Coordinates of C-alpha atoms in Angstrom, one line a residue:
M1 CA 56.7 20.1 -22.2
G2 CA 58.7 18.9 -25.2
K3 CA 60.6 15.6 -24.6
F4 CA 59.0 15.1 -21.2
Q5 CA 55.5 14.7 -22.8
K6 CA 56.7 12.4 -25.5
T7 CA 58.2 9.9 -23.1
I8 CA 55.0 9.3 -21.1
T9 CA 52.2 10.1 -23.6
S10 CA 51.2 8.4 -26.8
H11 CA 48.2 7.5 -28.8
H12 CA 46.3 4.4 -27.7
S13 CA 47.7 1.2 -29.1
R14 CA 46.9 -2.5 -28.8
S15 CA 50.6 -3.2 -28.3
H16 CA 53.2 -1.8 -25.9
R17 CA 55.9 0.6 -26.9
L18 CA 59.0 1.0 -24.9
V19 CA 60.1 4.4 -23.6
R20 CA 63.1 5.2 -25.7
S21 CA 64.7 7.8 -23.4
P22 CA 65.7 6.3 -20.0
W23 CA 66.8 9.7 -18.7
A24 CA 63.3 11.0 -19.4
L25 CA 62.0 8.6 -16.8
T26 CA 64.3 10.2 -14.3
A27 CA 63.0 13.6 -15.3
I28 CA 59.5 12.4 -14.6
S29 CA 60.4 11.2 -11.2
F30 CA 62.0 14.4 -10.2
A31 CA 59.6 16.8 -11.9
I32 CA 58.6 19.5 -9.4
I33 CA 55.4 21.5 -9.5
W34 CA 55.8 25.1 -8.4
F35 CA 53.1 27.6 -7.5
F36 CA 53.4 31.4 -7.4
H37 CA 50.8 33.7 -5.9
D38 CA 52.4 37.1 -6.8
A39 CA 55.8 38.6 -7.7
F40 CA 57.4 37.1 -4.6
S41 CA 59.1 33.8 -4.8
S42 CA 56.9 32.1 -2.1
F43 CA 56.0 28.4 -2.4
Y44 CA 52.4 27.2 -1.9
P45 CA 51.0 23.8 -1.2
I46 CA 50.8 21.6 -4.3
S47 CA 47.6 22.2 -6.3
L48 CA 48.5 20.4 -9.5
R49 CA 49.8 16.8 -9.8
L50 CA 51.3 15.1 -12.8
G51 CA 51.3 11.4 -13.3
N52 CA 50.2 8.6 -15.6
D53 CA 47.8 5.7 -15.6
S54 CA 50.4 3.2 -16.9
S55 CA 49.4 0.3 -14.6
A56 CA 45.7 0.4 -15.5
M57 CA 46.4 1.0 -19.2
R58 CA 49.0 -1.8 -19.4
S59 CA 46.6 -4.3 -17.9
K60 CA 44.3 -3.5 -20.8
G61 CA 47.1 -3.7 -23.4
L62 CA 47.1 0.1 -23.9
E63 CA 49.7 2.8 -23.4
A64 CA 49.7 5.3 -20.6
K65 CA 48.1 8.7 -20.7
T66 CA 49.5 11.8 -19.0
I67 CA 47.3 12.4 -15.9
V68 CA 47.0 16.0 -14.7
T69 CA 45.2 16.6 -11.4
V70 CA 44.3 20.1 -10.4
L71 CA 43.4 20.8 -6.8
D72 CA 43.2 24.6 -6.6
F73 CA 43.1 27.4 -9.1
N74 CA 43.4 30.2 -6.7
N75 CA 47.2 29.9 -6.6
R76 CA 48.9 30.6 -9.9
T77 CA 49.3 27.2 -11.3
V78 CA 52.7 26.6 -13.0
L79 CA 53.9 23.2 -14.1
S80 CA 57.7 23.5 -14.4
I81 CA 59.5 21.0 -16.6
G82 CA 63.1 21.9 -17.2
A83 CA 63.2 25.5 -18.6
S84 CA 59.5 25.3 -19.7
N85 CA 56.6 26.5 -17.6
K86 CA 53.0 25.5 -18.5
H87 CA 50.0 27.2 -17.1
I88 CA 46.4 26.0 -16.5
Q89 CA 43.9 28.7 -15.3
L90 CA 40.2 29.3 -15.3
N91 CA 39.1 31.9 -17.8
Q92 CA 37.7 35.1 -16.4
I93 CA 34.0 34.8 -17.1
T94 CA 31.7 37.8 -16.7
P95 CA 28.3 36.4 -15.6
S96 CA 26.3 39.6 -16.3
T97 CA 26.7 43.2 -17.3
I98 CA 25.0 44.5 -14.2
S99 CA 25.6 43.9 -10.5
R100 CA 25.0 40.5 -9.1
A101 CA 22.2 41.9 -6.9
D102 CA 20.4 43.6 -9.8
F103 CA 20.8 40.4 -11.9
S104 CA 19.4 38.2 -9.2
K105 CA 16.5 40.7 -8.7
W106 CA 15.8 40.6 -12.5
I107 CA 15.8 36.8 -12.4
E108 CA 13.1 36.6 -9.8
E109 CA 11.0 39.2 -11.5
Q110 CA 11.3 37.6 -14.9
K111 CA 10.5 34.2 -13.5
E112 CA 7.2 35.4 -12.2
I113 CA 6.4 37.2 -15.5
S114 CA 7.4 34.2 -17.6
L115 CA 5.2 31.8 -15.5
E116 CA 2.2 34.0 -15.7
N117 CA 2.6 34.5 -19.5
M118 CA 3.2 30.8 -20.1
L119 CA 0.1 29.8 -18.2
T120 CA -1.9 32.5 -19.9
N121 CA -1.4 30.7 -23.2
I122 CA -2.9 27.4 -21.9
G123 CA -6.6 26.7 -22.4
D124 CA -7.8 26.1 -18.8
S125 CA -10.8 27.9 -17.5
R126 CA -9.3 27.8 -14.0
L127 CA -6.2 29.6 -15.1
N128 CA -7.5 32.0 -17.7
N129 CA -11.1 31.9 -18.7
G130 CA -10.5 34.3 -21.5
L131 CA -8.9 31.8 -23.9
V132 CA -11.6 29.3 -23.4
S133 CA -14.7 31.6 -23.2
T134 CA -13.8 34.2 -25.8
E135 CA -11.2 32.7 -28.1
G136 CA -12.7 29.3 -28.5
V137 CA -9.7 27.4 -27.2
A138 CA -10.4 23.9 -26.0
E139 CA -9.6 22.9 -22.5
G140 CA -6.0 21.4 -22.3
V141 CA -4.8 23.2 -25.5
V142 CA -1.4 24.9 -25.4
V143 CA -1.5 27.9 -27.8
A144 CA 1.9 28.5 -29.3
S145 CA 1.5 32.3 -29.3
T146 CA -1.2 34.9 -29.0
S147 CA 0.1 36.4 -32.3
K148 CA -2.6 36.1 -35.0
E149 CA -0.8 38.0 -37.8
H150 CA 2.8 38.7 -38.9
P151 CA 3.0 35.8 -38.1
D152 CA -0.1 33.8 -37.2
Y153 CA 0.9 31.4 -34.5
F154 CA -2.5 31.1 -32.9
Y155 CA -2.5 27.3 -33.2
Q156 CA -1.5 24.3 -31.1
W157 CA 1.6 22.4 -32.1
T158 CA 2.0 18.9 -30.7
R159 CA 5.7 19.5 -29.9
D160 CA 5.2 22.9 -28.2
G161 CA 2.3 21.6 -26.2
A162 CA 4.2 18.6 -24.8
I163 CA 7.3 20.6 -24.0
T164 CA 5.3 23.4 -22.3
V165 CA 3.2 21.0 -20.2
N166 CA 6.4 19.1 -19.2
T167 CA 7.6 22.5 -17.8
V168 CA 4.3 22.7 -15.8
V169 CA 5.1 19.1 -14.5
N170 CA 8.5 20.3 -13.4
I171 CA 6.9 23.2 -11.6
L172 CA 4.7 20.8 -9.7
V173 CA 7.7 18.6 -8.8
D174 CA 9.5 21.6 -7.3
T175 CA 6.4 22.9 -5.4
P176 CA 6.3 21.6 -1.7
R177 CA 2.5 21.2 -1.7
V178 CA 0.3 19.7 -4.4
N179 CA -1.0 22.5 -6.6
I180 CA -4.3 21.0 -7.5
T181 CA -5.0 23.7 -10.1
L182 CA -1.9 22.8 -12.1
V183 CA -2.5 19.1 -11.6
G184 CA -5.9 19.7 -13.3
T185 CA -4.1 21.6 -16.1
V186 CA -1.9 18.6 -16.9
L187 CA -4.9 16.2 -16.7
K188 CA -6.8 18.4 -19.2
Y189 CA -3.8 18.4 -21.5
I190 CA -3.6 14.6 -21.4
N191 CA -7.4 14.4 -22.0
N192 CA -6.9 16.7 -25.0
T193 CA -4.2 14.3 -26.3
Y194 CA -6.8 11.6 -26.4
V195 CA -9.0 13.9 -28.6
L196 CA -6.2 15.0 -30.9
Q197 CA -5.1 11.4 -31.5
R198 CA -8.4 10.6 -33.1
V199 CA -8.8 13.8 -35.2
Q200 CA -8.7 13.0 -39.0
N201 CA -6.0 15.2 -40.4
P202 CA -3.8 15.6 -43.5
S203 CA -1.1 13.3 -42.0
G204 CA -3.6 10.4 -41.9
S205 CA -6.1 8.8 -39.6
F206 CA -6.3 7.0 -36.3
E207 CA -8.4 4.1 -37.3
D208 CA -6.4 2.9 -40.3
D209 CA -2.7 2.9 -39.3
L210 CA -2.3 5.6 -36.7
S211 CA -0.6 7.8 -39.3
G212 CA -2.6 10.8 -38.0
L213 CA -0.4 10.8 -34.9
G214 CA 2.4 12.3 -36.9
E215 CA 0.4 15.5 -37.5
P216 CA 2.3 18.5 -36.0
K217 CA -0.4 21.2 -35.9
F218 CA -4.1 21.7 -35.1
M219 CA -6.5 24.5 -34.7
V220 CA -7.1 25.7 -31.1
D221 CA -10.6 24.2 -31.1
N222 CA -9.1 20.8 -31.9
S223 CA -10.2 20.7 -35.5
Q224 CA -7.7 19.8 -38.2
F225 CA -5.3 22.2 -39.8
T226 CA -5.6 21.7 -43.5
G227 CA -2.9 24.1 -44.8
S228 CA 0.3 23.1 -46.5
W229 CA 2.9 22.1 -43.9
G230 CA 5.9 19.9 -43.2
R231 CA 4.3 16.5 -42.5
P232 CA 4.7 14.2 -40.7
Q233 CA 6.7 15.1 -37.7
N234 CA 7.5 12.1 -35.6
D235 CA 8.7 13.7 -32.4
G236 CA 5.2 14.6 -31.2
P237 CA 4.1 11.2 -29.9
A238 CA 7.4 10.7 -28.1
L239 CA 7.3 14.1 -26.4
R240 CA 3.7 13.4 -25.2
V241 CA 4.8 10.1 -23.7
I242 CA 7.7 11.7 -21.9
T243 CA 5.5 14.4 -20.5
I244 CA 2.8 12.0 -19.3
M245 CA 5.4 9.6 -17.8
N246 CA 7.0 12.5 -15.9
F247 CA 3.6 13.5 -14.6
L248 CA 2.9 9.9 -13.4
N249 CA 6.2 9.9 -11.6
Y250 CA 5.2 13.2 -9.9
L251 CA 2.0 11.7 -8.7
K252 CA 3.7 8.6 -7.4
G253 CA 6.2 10.7 -5.6
N254 CA 3.3 12.3 -3.7
N255 CA 1.6 9.0 -3.1
L256 CA -1.2 9.8 -5.4
T257 CA -2.9 7.9 -8.2
L258 CA -4.6 9.4 -11.2
E259 CA -7.9 8.7 -9.6
D260 CA -6.8 10.5 -6.4
A261 CA -5.7 13.5 -8.4
A262 CA -9.0 13.7 -10.3
T263 CA -11.0 13.3 -7.1
M264 CA -9.1 16.1 -5.4
Y265 CA -9.6 18.4 -8.3
R266 CA -13.3 17.7 -8.5
S267 CA -13.8 18.1 -4.8
Y268 CA -12.4 21.6 -5.1
Y269 CA -13.8 22.8 -8.4
G270 CA -17.0 20.7 -8.7
T271 CA -18.1 17.3 -9.8
D272 CA -18.4 18.2 -13.5
S273 CA -15.2 20.3 -13.6
L274 CA -12.9 17.6 -15.0
P275 CA -14.4 15.3 -17.6
L276 CA -11.8 12.6 -18.4
T277 CA -11.7 9.8 -20.9
F278 CA -9.6 7.7 -18.5
Q279 CA -10.1 7.0 -14.8
N280 CA -6.8 5.3 -13.8
E281 CA -3.3 4.5 -15.0
Q282 CA -4.2 1.4 -16.9
E283 CA -6.9 3.1 -18.9
L284 CA -4.5 6.0 -19.6
F285 CA -2.1 3.5 -21.0
S286 CA -4.7 1.6 -23.0
K287 CA -6.4 4.7 -24.5
V288 CA -3.5 7.1 -25.0
I289 CA 0.0 6.0 -24.3
Y290 CA -0.2 2.7 -26.1
Y291 CA -1.0 4.3 -29.4
D292 CA 1.8 6.8 -29.2
L293 CA 4.2 3.9 -28.4
V294 CA 3.0 1.9 -31.3
Y295 CA 3.4 4.9 -33.6
I296 CA 7.0 5.3 -32.4
M297 CA 7.8 1.6 -32.8
E298 CA 6.5 1.5 -36.3
N299 CA 7.9 4.8 -37.5
W300 CA 11.2 5.5 -35.7
F301 CA 13.3 4.4 -38.7
K302 CA 11.2 6.5 -41.2
E303 CA 12.1 10.0 -42.4
S304 CA 10.0 12.9 -41.1
F305 CA 10.3 16.6 -40.8
D306 CA 12.6 18.1 -38.1
L307 CA 11.5 20.1 -35.1
W308 CA 11.9 23.3 -37.1
E309 CA 9.5 21.9 -39.7
E310 CA 11.9 22.5 -42.6
V311 CA 13.8 19.4 -43.7
I312 CA 12.9 15.8 -44.0
G313 CA 15.2 13.0 -42.8
I314 CA 16.3 11.2 -39.6
H315 CA 17.0 13.7 -36.9
F316 CA 19.0 13.5 -33.6
F317 CA 16.3 15.4 -31.6
T318 CA 13.5 13.2 -32.8
T319 CA 15.3 9.9 -32.4
L320 CA 16.6 10.7 -28.9
C321 CA 13.1 11.7 -27.7
Q322 CA 11.7 8.5 -29.2
L323 CA 14.3 6.4 -27.4
K324 CA 13.5 8.1 -24.1
A325 CA 9.8 7.6 -24.5
L326 CA 10.3 3.9 -25.3
K327 CA 12.6 3.4 -22.3
L328 CA 10.4 5.2 -19.8
S329 CA 7.5 3.1 -21.0
F330 CA 9.5 -0.1 -20.6
L331 CA 10.4 1.0 -17.1
H332 CA 6.8 1.7 -16.1
I333 CA 5.6 -1.6 -17.5
S334 CA 8.4 -3.5 -15.8
N335 CA 7.5 -1.7 -12.5
G336 CA 3.9 -2.8 -12.8
V337 CA 2.4 0.7 -13.4
F338 CA 0.9 -0.6 -16.6
K339 CA 0.0 -4.1 -17.7
A340 CA 1.0 -5.3 -21.1
D341 CA 1.4 -8.7 -22.7
V342 CA 4.7 -10.4 -22.9
L343 CA 5.0 -10.1 -26.6
F344 CA 4.5 -6.4 -26.5
L345 CA 7.2 -6.0 -23.8
E346 CA 9.6 -8.2 -25.8
R347 CA 9.0 -6.1 -28.9
L348 CA 9.5 -2.9 -27.0
Q349 CA 12.8 -4.2 -25.7
S350 CA 13.9 -5.3 -29.1
I351 CA 13.2 -1.9 -30.6
I352 CA 14.9 -0.1 -27.7
D353 CA 18.0 -2.1 -28.5
A354 CA 17.7 -1.3 -32.2
V355 CA 17.3 2.4 -31.7
T356 CA 20.2 2.6 -29.3
T357 CA 22.5 0.7 -31.7
F358 CA 21.3 2.9 -34.5
M359 CA 22.0 6.2 -32.7
I360 CA 25.5 5.2 -31.6
K361 CA 26.8 3.3 -34.6
D362 CA 24.8 3.7 -37.8
S363 CA 22.9 7.0 -37.7
G364 CA 25.7 9.4 -38.6
F365 CA 24.9 11.6 -35.6
L366 CA 28.5 10.9 -34.6
N367 CA 30.8 11.7 -37.5
H368 CA 34.5 11.0 -37.2
N369 CA 35.3 14.1 -39.2
L370 CA 33.3 16.4 -36.8
N371 CA 33.6 16.8 -33.1
F372 CA 29.9 17.7 -32.5
I373 CA 26.5 16.0 -33.0
V374 CA 25.1 16.1 -36.5
E375 CA 21.4 16.9 -36.2
T376 CA 20.4 15.6 -39.6
P377 CA 23.1 13.6 -41.3
S378 CA 21.3 13.3 -44.7
I379 CA 21.8 17.1 -45.4
L380 CA 25.4 17.3 -44.1
G381 CA 27.2 19.2 -46.8
Q382 CA 24.2 21.4 -47.5
R383 CA 24.4 22.5 -43.8
S384 CA 27.1 22.3 -41.1
G385 CA 25.1 19.8 -39.0
L386 CA 25.0 22.2 -36.0
N387 CA 21.5 22.7 -34.5
I388 CA 20.2 23.9 -31.2
G389 CA 17.7 21.1 -31.4
S390 CA 20.5 18.7 -30.5
L391 CA 21.0 20.5 -27.2
I392 CA 17.2 20.7 -26.6
G393 CA 16.9 17.0 -27.2
S394 CA 19.7 16.3 -24.7
I395 CA 18.3 18.4 -21.9
L396 CA 14.7 17.1 -22.4
T397 CA 15.8 13.5 -22.2
H398 CA 18.1 13.9 -19.1
D399 CA 15.7 15.8 -16.9
E400 CA 15.6 13.6 -13.8
L401 CA 16.6 15.1 -10.4
D402 CA 18.2 11.8 -9.5
F403 CA 19.6 10.9 -12.9
E404 CA 21.5 7.6 -12.9
P405 CA 23.2 6.7 -16.2
S406 CA 22.8 3.0 -15.6
S407 CA 19.1 3.1 -14.9
I408 CA 16.6 1.4 -17.1
G409 CA 15.1 4.7 -18.2
A410 CA 18.5 6.3 -19.1
V411 CA 19.4 7.2 -22.7
P412 CA 22.8 8.1 -24.2
F413 CA 24.0 11.6 -25.1
N414 CA 23.7 13.3 -21.8
I415 CA 24.7 17.0 -21.6
D416 CA 28.3 16.1 -20.5
H417 CA 28.9 14.1 -23.7
P418 CA 31.8 15.8 -25.5
A419 CA 29.9 15.9 -28.8
I420 CA 26.9 17.6 -27.0
L421 CA 29.2 20.1 -25.3
N422 CA 30.9 20.9 -28.6
V423 CA 27.6 21.7 -30.3
L424 CA 27.4 24.6 -27.8
Y425 CA 31.0 25.5 -28.4
E426 CA 30.6 25.7 -32.2
M427 CA 27.2 27.5 -32.0
V428 CA 28.8 30.2 -29.7
K429 CA 31.8 30.4 -32.0
R430 CA 29.9 30.9 -35.2
M431 CA 27.0 33.0 -33.9
S432 CA 29.3 35.4 -32.2
I433 CA 30.2 36.4 -35.8
L434 CA 26.9 35.8 -37.6
Y435 CA 24.8 38.1 -35.4
P436 CA 26.2 41.7 -35.0
I437 CA 24.3 42.0 -31.7
N438 CA 26.9 39.6 -30.3
H439 CA 30.0 41.3 -31.5
G440 CA 30.4 43.3 -28.3
R441 CA 30.5 40.2 -26.2
A442 CA 32.5 37.9 -28.5
N443 CA 35.9 38.7 -26.9
L444 CA 34.6 38.9 -23.3
N445 CA 34.2 35.2 -22.8
M446 CA 30.4 35.6 -22.3
G447 CA 27.4 33.8 -23.5
V448 CA 25.8 35.3 -26.7
G449 CA 22.4 35.2 -28.4
L450 CA 22.0 31.9 -30.1
G451 CA 19.7 31.0 -33.0
R452 CA 18.5 27.7 -34.4
Y453 CA 21.4 26.8 -36.7
P454 CA 24.0 28.8 -38.6
E455 CA 22.4 28.5 -42.0
D456 CA 19.0 29.7 -40.8
I457 CA 17.2 32.4 -42.9
Y458 CA 13.8 32.5 -41.2
N459 CA 13.3 36.0 -39.7
G460 CA 10.1 35.4 -37.8
I461 CA 7.8 36.3 -40.6
G462 CA 9.4 35.3 -43.8
V463 CA 12.9 34.5 -45.1
S464 CA 15.8 36.8 -45.3
E465 CA 18.2 36.9 -42.4
A466 CA 17.8 34.8 -39.2
N467 CA 18.1 36.1 -35.7
P468 CA 18.8 34.8 -32.2
W469 CA 16.0 33.0 -30.4
F470 CA 15.1 33.4 -26.7
L471 CA 14.5 29.7 -26.3
A472 CA 17.8 28.8 -27.9
T473 CA 19.7 31.2 -25.6
S474 CA 17.9 30.0 -22.5
T475 CA 18.7 26.4 -23.5
A476 CA 22.4 27.1 -23.4
A477 CA 22.0 28.5 -19.8
E478 CA 20.0 25.4 -18.7
M479 CA 22.6 23.1 -20.1
M480 CA 25.3 24.7 -18.0
Y481 CA 23.3 24.7 -14.8
K482 CA 22.2 21.1 -15.3
F483 CA 25.8 20.0 -16.0
V484 CA 26.8 21.4 -12.6
Y485 CA 23.8 19.9 -10.8
Q486 CA 24.5 16.4 -12.2
H487 CA 28.1 16.5 -11.2
Y488 CA 27.5 17.6 -7.6
K489 CA 24.6 15.2 -7.3
S490 CA 26.8 12.3 -8.4
S491 CA 29.8 13.3 -6.3
K492 CA 32.1 12.4 -9.1
D493 CA 35.4 13.9 -10.2
L494 CA 35.4 16.2 -13.3
V495 CA 37.4 14.2 -15.8
I496 CA 38.2 15.8 -19.2
E497 CA 39.9 13.7 -21.9
L498 CA 42.3 15.8 -23.8
D499 CA 43.4 14.8 -27.3
N500 CA 45.6 16.1 -30.0
D501 CA 44.9 19.9 -30.4
N502 CA 42.1 19.4 -27.8
W503 CA 39.7 18.6 -30.7
N504 CA 37.2 16.5 -28.8
C505 CA 37.2 18.8 -25.7
A506 CA 36.9 22.1 -27.6
F507 CA 34.1 23.2 -25.3
W508 CA 36.5 23.3 -22.3
S509 CA 38.5 26.1 -23.9
L510 CA 35.6 28.3 -23.0
I511 CA 36.2 27.5 -19.3
F512 CA 40.0 26.9 -19.1
N513 CA 43.0 28.7 -20.4
G514 CA 46.1 26.7 -21.1
L515 CA 44.7 23.2 -21.9
S516 CA 46.7 23.1 -25.1
S517 CA 49.9 23.4 -23.0
I518 CA 49.3 20.1 -21.2
S519 CA 49.7 17.8 -24.1
K520 CA 50.0 17.8 -27.9
T521 CA 48.9 14.2 -27.9
E522 CA 46.6 12.6 -25.3
A523 CA 46.1 13.4 -21.6
R524 CA 43.5 13.3 -18.9
L525 CA 42.7 16.3 -16.8
I526 CA 41.2 15.4 -13.4
I527 CA 39.6 17.8 -11.0
P528 CA 38.8 15.9 -7.8
F529 CA 35.3 16.2 -6.4
N530 CA 34.9 18.6 -3.5
S531 CA 38.4 20.1 -4.1
P532 CA 38.8 23.9 -4.2
A533 CA 39.5 23.6 -8.0
Y534 CA 36.2 21.6 -8.4
H535 CA 34.1 24.3 -6.7
Q536 CA 36.0 27.0 -8.6
T537 CA 35.3 25.3 -12.0
M538 CA 31.7 24.7 -11.3
H539 CA 31.3 28.3 -10.2
S540 CA 32.8 29.3 -13.5
I541 CA 30.3 27.1 -15.4
V542 CA 27.4 28.6 -13.6
S543 CA 28.7 32.1 -14.4
Y544 CA 28.9 31.1 -18.0
G545 CA 25.3 30.0 -17.8
D546 CA 24.3 33.3 -16.2
S547 CA 25.9 35.2 -19.1
F548 CA 23.4 33.6 -21.5
L549 CA 20.6 34.7 -19.3
D550 CA 22.1 38.2 -19.2
E551 CA 21.8 38.2 -23.0
V552 CA 18.1 37.3 -22.6
R553 CA 17.8 40.2 -20.0
L554 CA 19.1 42.7 -22.5
H555 CA 16.4 41.9 -25.1
V556 CA 13.2 41.3 -23.2
S557 CA 10.8 44.2 -23.2
E558 CA 10.4 46.5 -20.2
E559 CA 7.3 44.5 -19.3
G560 CA 9.3 41.2 -19.5
E561 CA 7.8 40.1 -22.8
M562 CA 9.6 37.5 -24.9
S563 CA 8.8 37.0 -28.5
E564 CA 10.2 34.2 -30.7
Q565 CA 13.4 36.1 -31.7
F566 CA 15.3 39.3 -31.1
N567 CA 16.7 41.2 -34.1
K568 CA 20.4 40.4 -34.8
Y569 CA 21.1 44.1 -35.5
T570 CA 19.0 46.1 -33.0
G571 CA 18.2 43.5 -30.4
F572 CA 14.5 44.4 -30.5
L573 CA 11.7 41.8 -30.2
Q574 CA 10.9 40.1 -33.5
G575 CA 8.6 37.4 -34.7
A576 CA 5.6 35.8 -32.9
R577 CA 4.8 37.7 -29.7
H578 CA 4.5 36.0 -26.3
L579 CA 5.9 32.7 -27.6
T580 CA 4.9 30.1 -25.1
W581 CA 8.0 28.1 -25.6
S582 CA 10.2 31.1 -25.0
Y583 CA 8.8 31.5 -21.5
G584 CA 8.9 27.8 -20.8
A585 CA 12.6 27.6 -21.8
F586 CA 13.5 30.5 -19.5
L587 CA 11.6 28.9 -16.6
S588 CA 13.4 25.5 -17.2
S589 CA 16.8 27.3 -17.1
I590 CA 15.9 29.1 -13.9
R591 CA 14.7 25.8 -12.4
W592 CA 18.2 24.3 -12.7
R593 CA 19.9 27.6 -11.7
D594 CA 17.9 27.5 -8.5
K595 CA 19.1 24.0 -7.8
V596 CA 22.8 24.7 -8.0
Q597 CA 22.7 27.8 -5.8
N598 CA 23.4 25.6 -2.7
Y599 CA 26.5 24.2 -4.4
C600 CA 28.0 27.3 -6.0

């Protein structure tokens, strides 16, 4: 675009600059957008518009940006400026390496297998009496894996349990009728939380200062795990609160109280089938939720181990989950679901403000030298800062069907945040090279097998070379589907801020071809809601999500088993067998895929 771009586009400034080339303004006025469909010189209706936002920007004392509006990608989009032609097209994305019909069939089959295998790993005599009666697993315990050697994962992790039961809650939300058996499963999990909170453990105790709530790992019979481990881990209490709040929202949506739910379960399975330490919402708050909240409020600014249990510091995943738990609790108290004194509510609001400010301004999660979220800023330099945990944190804290960014319960760093999207871009870019199993897909514009972080050396048993993880790869797919769902649900235009060399919008180079031709400084790409280009773009994003699940498909066993990892050379299952979180992550991705099928 040369001189044309320079006359209408510049970096933001607090003072006006005059356009130095009057003839260029004339060129702007008479710029014509041509579209070609094939070798013939036929003209098509305008599907791309070029303009600027000068009036709005000038009212704010800022300079104008180039505005590019795309209406339809089906026609060959050519922007003609003098002798220069600029193209913007959707990349060709291959959603799967098998037919769409076969891929859809596999999705449905794997969904059933994953649900069965996930529920099999939960201690609930009404789901699988084997764990409870023969393995000594307490009711309500989520077993991380059935693997007892090479490696031994036959324990309960606070984090894995909360995330898994949150998946169960989402299954309930999406089920037309109340599934009283799964309602009981969640109630047993919450009751087990009450028990775990009070177990003396190496992280501390409940009675003295609640320090024991930072314990990440317990035996399956609810006794303490005394082995050496990364302690404390401060994400557990927050994840429990999020899961419980989501469950209460589900009950409310079905006009049920906790007492109603327990009564229904007991009337079906027997009076003594569901012993609970709480009988209503207020008792649940006073006996369980309150203590997790206090732990968060008193420890959010303290260093702890990350979700992979390896490094100590302040972590994006942990802090974002803590903020979500605090805001959901504030919302429920404000709505009268729980009663709390005024001083507690004021303190809660004060800490919410402090955590929000910290995340955005002071944490180092946003680094002006990097275009992605830094998961643990204190080790930046030793590591790149990239971590799939940042994406997991974003999707877990933006899980509402009717998400509203301005609501009381909303938190920052939604999945459409440029720094979140760029985590995925950088992970794909680097792991396409790191893992040989990805090399065949690297140049096909397809999703690849993703691991935890680029510098990882955990191989599932010990340390050597790391591998892709099923849960990480499914997370990428879920992120794409959820992005599409949120945009259709909000009926908003897709607006992409383009900057010099498209640094902040790097992710979009996976979806579009030709972004760099629009501007070498600053511009804004707008794809209007409900336009042909909008549907085409969203379809491409869904296809990109499918390509990650296609990678999962290639590496599950013939029986649909998912382990923790798949080998980066051979693609075979590796690490803990039947990892509960692997199945849950797949189910979560399919949940959002199902929801966008009516749109794309």
